[in-house]
Short mmCIF file of C-alpha atoms in Angstrom, two decimals:
data_model
loop_
_atom_site.label_atom_id
_atom_site.label_comp_id
_atom_site.label_asym_id
_atom_site.label_seq_id
_atom_site.Cartn_x
_atom_site.Cartn_y
_atom_site.Cartn_z
CA MET A 121 55.31 -7.75 15.78
CA SER A 122 52.41 -7.83 18.15
CA ARG A 123 48.87 -8.32 16.95
CA ALA A 124 47.89 -4.88 18.24
CA THR A 125 50.29 -3.08 15.90
CA ASN A 126 49.92 -5.36 12.90
CA PRO A 127 46.49 -7.05 12.95
CA SER A 128 45.66 -9.75 10.46
CA PRO A 129 44.05 -8.54 7.23
CA ILE A 130 40.29 -8.11 7.22
CA ASP A 131 38.32 -10.43 4.93
CA ARG A 132 35.89 -7.88 3.55
CA ALA A 133 33.93 -10.42 1.48
CA THR A 134 33.24 -12.67 4.47
CA ILE A 135 32.20 -9.72 6.64
CA GLN A 136 29.96 -8.32 3.90
CA ALA A 137 28.34 -11.73 3.43
CA ALA A 138 27.49 -11.87 7.16
CA ILE A 139 26.09 -8.33 7.00
CA ASP A 140 23.97 -9.19 3.95
CA ARG A 141 22.60 -12.36 5.60
CA ALA A 142 21.79 -10.44 8.78
CA LEU A 143 19.96 -7.69 6.95
CA LEU A 144 17.79 -10.29 5.19
CA THR A 145 16.63 -11.92 8.44
CA GLY A 146 13.43 -9.87 8.54
CA THR A 147 12.27 -11.08 5.13
CA GLY A 148 11.01 -14.44 6.39
CA ARG A 149 10.40 -16.47 9.49
CA LEU A 150 12.76 -15.50 12.32
CA ASP A 151 14.87 -18.60 12.98
CA PRO A 152 16.36 -18.36 16.50
CA ASP A 153 19.31 -20.63 15.62
CA GLU A 154 20.20 -18.54 12.57
CA LEU A 155 19.93 -15.33 14.60
CA THR A 156 22.27 -16.81 17.21
CA ARG A 157 24.80 -17.79 14.52
CA LEU A 158 24.59 -14.38 12.86
CA GLU A 159 25.00 -12.56 16.16
CA ALA A 160 28.14 -14.57 16.97
CA ALA A 161 29.61 -13.95 13.50
CA LEU A 162 28.87 -10.23 13.60
CA ARG A 163 30.33 -9.86 17.09
CA LYS A 164 33.49 -11.62 15.89
CA HIS A 165 33.78 -9.26 12.91
CA ILE A 166 33.12 -6.21 15.08
CA THR A 167 35.84 -7.35 17.49
CA ALA A 168 38.25 -7.63 14.56
CA LEU A 169 37.33 -4.18 13.19
CA LEU A 170 37.26 -2.21 16.45
CA PRO A 171 41.05 -1.83 16.91
CA ALA A 172 41.36 -0.01 13.57
CA ALA A 173 38.38 2.19 14.44
CA ASP A 174 39.98 3.02 17.79
CA ALA A 175 43.29 3.83 16.10
CA ALA A 176 41.59 6.09 13.54
CA THR A 177 39.76 7.87 16.34
CA ASP A 178 42.99 8.33 18.30
CA ARG A 179 44.59 10.03 15.29
CA LEU A 180 41.98 12.81 15.44
CA TRP A 181 42.49 15.91 17.56
CA ARG A 182 41.16 14.89 20.96
CA GLY A 183 38.39 17.25 21.92
CA SER A 184 37.28 18.12 18.41
CA LEU A 185 33.70 17.55 17.30
CA ALA A 186 34.95 14.87 14.88
CA TRP A 187 36.76 13.07 17.73
CA TYR A 188 33.72 13.19 20.05
CA THR A 189 31.37 12.04 17.32
CA ARG A 190 33.58 9.17 16.26
CA ARG A 191 34.46 8.18 19.84
CA ALA A 192 30.76 8.05 20.73
CA ARG A 193 29.99 5.90 17.68
CA VAL A 194 32.84 3.46 18.32
CA ASP A 195 32.04 3.21 22.03
CA GLY A 196 28.36 2.72 21.20
CA ILE A 197 29.22 -0.12 18.83
CA ARG A 198 31.43 -1.73 21.48
CA HIS A 199 28.59 -1.47 24.03
CA GLN A 200 25.97 -2.84 21.62
CA ALA A 201 28.19 -5.79 20.71
CA GLY A 202 28.32 -6.67 24.41
CA GLN A 203 24.55 -6.97 24.67
CA GLY A 204 22.85 -10.32 24.24
CA LEU A 205 20.07 -11.28 21.89
CA GLY A 206 17.42 -10.50 24.48
CA ASP A 207 14.19 -12.40 25.03
CA GLY A 208 12.27 -13.55 22.01
CA PRO A 209 12.73 -13.51 18.25
CA LEU A 210 11.87 -9.83 17.75
CA SER A 211 14.50 -8.71 20.24
CA ALA A 212 17.06 -11.03 18.62
CA HIS A 213 16.17 -9.73 15.16
CA ILE A 214 16.63 -6.12 16.28
CA GLN A 215 19.98 -6.92 17.89
CA VAL A 216 21.25 -8.75 14.80
CA THR A 217 20.12 -5.94 12.51
CA THR A 218 21.78 -3.35 14.76
CA LEU A 219 25.03 -5.33 14.83
CA ALA A 220 24.89 -5.66 11.04
CA ARG A 221 24.55 -1.88 10.62
CA ASP A 222 27.37 -1.28 13.10
CA CYS A 223 29.56 -3.82 11.33
CA GLN A 224 28.71 -2.18 8.01
CA TRP A 225 29.85 1.21 9.34
CA LEU A 226 33.08 -0.24 10.75
CA LEU A 227 33.83 -2.00 7.47
CA ALA A 228 33.19 1.17 5.45
CA GLU A 229 35.49 3.13 7.77
CA HIS A 230 38.21 0.46 7.88
CA ARG A 231 41.52 1.19 6.24
CA GLU A 232 44.24 -1.42 6.06
CA ARG A 233 47.43 -0.16 7.73
CA PRO A 234 50.84 -1.14 6.28
#
């Protein structure tokens, strides 16, 4: 089977650990190297979770409020994941925190398909 129809299982614990680390970045000194590593990890997890989010959205009645709301959220996450860290530690911190929240939403919405 192709990867698109039968993606590899999602490692929820690893994704949650990255989310937790990212959400703690504002509690101390903002380390640019750590922010770069977290951003890369979160983008990787988002990339892995997006196909299931797209599939769940496609199962909704196209044109319904639920479809538009979910499509906007998924497309927004995809767009945000394509942005860089920006200039400076504050911009990087905001991007990492945003990616962590987006990843958290995708993980909560994710359902393993048989």
